[in-house]
Amino acid sequence: MDTLDARIVALFTGDHKMSVLEASRALAVARATVQARLDKLQAAGAITGWGPQLDPEGIGYPVRAYCSLAIHQDAGHDGVAAALAGIPEVLELHTVSGEFDLLACVVARSNADLQRVLDAVLATGTVVRSSSSVVLNTPIASRMLPLVEAAAVPDEL
């Protein structure tokens, strides 16, 4: 990724509806250049999607928690992932090192509803125990643009 790639990503991050032609005009480069760069970033897996970004709070799920999960080892990570994928409130699941096996990000409609979600996780029969941390505030939300800018290699002259 070079600085032009970073500038293209920054434009589309700021305005998801921007056209390639608008981006080419804003960057003073050819439309084909912008399209080729976007295609290259998608092929490399740097750009993974173009859909709307949703906020769980905006659709009625204001409570977020991170749950460390110890699993039944005979179920395997794939079996646990398949079981937890059936719970819509499980937004992310990561295999981790340390005392626990997995880290799940879950959402709920309320603190009381969080208990229902946690009960559903345990009811899969794949989790031995869990420990949850409820998110109180999010001073830095999920972001990629600063990382893109830091990763950009200066353009060659």
Coordinates of C-alpha atoms in Angstrom, one line a residue:
M1 CA 0.0 0.0 0.0
D2 CA 1.4 3.4 -0.9
T3 CA 0.2 6.9 -0.2
L4 CA -2.1 7.0 -3.2
D5 CA -3.8 3.8 -2.0
A6 CA -4.2 5.4 1.4
R7 CA -5.7 8.5 0.0
I8 CA -8.2 6.5 -2.1
V9 CA -9.1 4.4 1.0
A10 CA -9.5 7.6 3.0
L11 CA -11.9 9.1 0.4
F12 CA -14.1 6.1 0.3
T13 CA -14.0 5.7 4.1
G14 CA -15.3 9.3 4.4
D15 CA -18.0 8.9 1.7
H16 CA -19.1 5.3 1.0
K17 CA -21.3 6.5 -1.8
M18 CA -18.6 8.3 -3.7
S19 CA -18.1 7.1 -7.3
V20 CA -14.8 6.2 -8.8
L21 CA -15.1 9.2 -11.1
E22 CA -15.6 11.6 -8.2
A23 CA -12.6 10.0 -6.4
S24 CA -10.5 10.4 -9.5
R25 CA -11.4 14.1 -9.7
A26 CA -10.7 14.7 -6.0
L27 CA -7.3 13.0 -6.3
A28 CA -6.4 14.5 -9.7
V29 CA -5.7 11.0 -11.2
A30 CA -7.2 9.0 -14.0
R31 CA -10.5 7.2 -13.2
A32 CA -8.8 3.9 -14.5
T33 CA -6.0 4.4 -11.9
V34 CA -8.5 4.7 -9.1
Q35 CA -10.4 1.6 -10.3
A36 CA -7.2 -0.4 -10.8
R37 CA -6.0 0.5 -7.3
L38 CA -9.4 -0.5 -5.8
D39 CA -9.3 -3.8 -7.7
K40 CA -5.8 -4.4 -6.5
L41 CA -6.7 -3.7 -2.8
Q42 CA -9.8 -6.0 -3.1
A43 CA -7.7 -8.8 -4.7
A44 CA -5.1 -8.5 -1.9
G45 CA -7.8 -8.8 0.8
A46 CA -7.2 -5.2 2.1
I47 CA -10.7 -4.1 1.1
T48 CA -13.2 -6.7 2.3
G49 CA -16.5 -5.1 1.6
W50 CA -18.6 -2.1 0.5
G51 CA -21.8 -2.6 2.4
P52 CA -23.2 -0.3 5.0
Q53 CA -21.6 -0.3 8.4
L54 CA -24.2 -1.0 11.1
D55 CA -24.1 0.1 14.8
P56 CA -25.8 -2.5 17.0
E57 CA -27.0 0.3 19.3
G58 CA -28.8 1.8 16.3
I59 CA -30.8 -1.4 15.7
G60 CA -31.8 -1.9 19.4
Y61 CA -28.7 -3.6 21.0
P62 CA -27.0 -1.0 23.1
V63 CA -25.2 -3.4 25.5
R64 CA -21.9 -4.9 24.3
A65 CA -19.8 -7.4 26.2
Y66 CA -16.6 -9.3 25.6
C67 CA -16.8 -12.9 26.8
S68 CA -13.8 -15.1 27.5
L69 CA -14.9 -18.7 26.9
A70 CA -13.3 -22.0 28.0
I71 CA -14.6 -24.8 25.8
H72 CA -15.0 -28.6 25.9
Q73 CA -11.8 -29.6 24.2
D74 CA -13.5 -32.6 22.5
A75 CA -15.9 -30.2 20.7
G76 CA -13.0 -28.4 19.0
H77 CA -12.9 -24.8 18.0
D78 CA -14.8 -25.4 14.7
G79 CA -17.6 -27.1 16.6
V80 CA -17.9 -24.3 19.1
A81 CA -17.8 -21.7 16.3
A82 CA -20.6 -23.5 14.5
A83 CA -22.7 -23.7 17.6
L84 CA -22.2 -20.0 18.5
A85 CA -22.8 -18.9 14.9
G86 CA -26.4 -19.8 15.6
I87 CA -26.7 -17.0 18.1
P88 CA -27.3 -13.8 16.3
E89 CA -26.1 -11.7 19.2
V90 CA -22.6 -13.2 18.8
L91 CA -20.9 -10.6 16.5
E92 CA -17.3 -11.8 16.6
L93 CA -15.5 -14.9 17.8
H94 CA -11.7 -15.2 18.1
T95 CA -9.4 -18.1 19.1
V96 CA -7.0 -16.7 21.7
S97 CA -4.1 -17.7 23.8
G98 CA -4.1 -17.7 27.6
E99 CA -6.4 -19.0 30.2
F100 CA -9.4 -19.1 27.9
D101 CA -9.8 -20.6 24.4
L102 CA -12.1 -18.1 22.7
L103 CA -13.0 -14.4 22.9
A104 CA -16.6 -13.5 21.8
C105 CA -18.1 -10.1 21.3
V106 CA -21.8 -10.2 22.0
V107 CA -24.6 -7.6 22.1
A108 CA -27.9 -7.4 23.9
R109 CA -31.0 -5.2 24.3
S110 CA -30.3 -4.6 28.0
N111 CA -28.3 -5.9 30.9
A112 CA -31.1 -8.4 31.7
D113 CA -31.1 -9.5 28.0
L114 CA -27.3 -10.0 28.3
Q115 CA -28.1 -12.8 30.7
R116 CA -30.3 -14.4 28.1
V117 CA -27.5 -14.2 25.5
L118 CA -24.9 -15.6 27.9
D119 CA -27.3 -18.4 28.9
A120 CA -27.7 -19.2 25.1
V121 CA -23.9 -19.4 24.8
L122 CA -23.7 -21.9 27.7
A123 CA -26.8 -23.8 26.4
T124 CA -24.8 -24.8 23.3
G125 CA -23.1 -27.4 25.5
T126 CA -19.7 -26.5 24.0
V127 CA -18.7 -23.9 26.6
V128 CA -17.4 -25.0 30.0
R129 CA -17.3 -21.6 31.6
S130 CA -17.2 -17.9 30.7
S131 CA -16.1 -14.6 32.0
S132 CA -17.7 -11.4 30.7
S133 CA -16.7 -7.8 30.6
V134 CA -19.5 -5.3 29.8
V135 CA -18.4 -2.3 27.7
L136 CA -19.2 0.9 29.5
N137 CA -17.9 3.4 27.0
T138 CA -16.0 3.3 23.7
P139 CA -13.5 6.2 23.5
I140 CA -11.9 4.7 20.3
A141 CA -14.3 2.8 18.1
S142 CA -13.2 0.2 15.5
R143 CA -11.1 2.1 13.0
M144 CA -8.8 1.3 10.2
L145 CA -7.9 4.6 8.6
P146 CA -5.0 5.5 11.0
L147 CA -3.5 2.0 10.4
V148 CA -3.9 2.5 6.6
E149 CA -2.1 5.8 6.8
A150 CA 0.7 4.3 9.0
A151 CA 1.1 1.4 6.6
A152 CA 1.4 3.5 3.5
V153 CA 4.8 3.5 1.8
P154 CA 5.6 6.8 0.1
D155 CA 5.0 6.8 -3.6
E156 CA 8.0 6.3 -5.8
L157 CA 8.9 9.3 -7.9

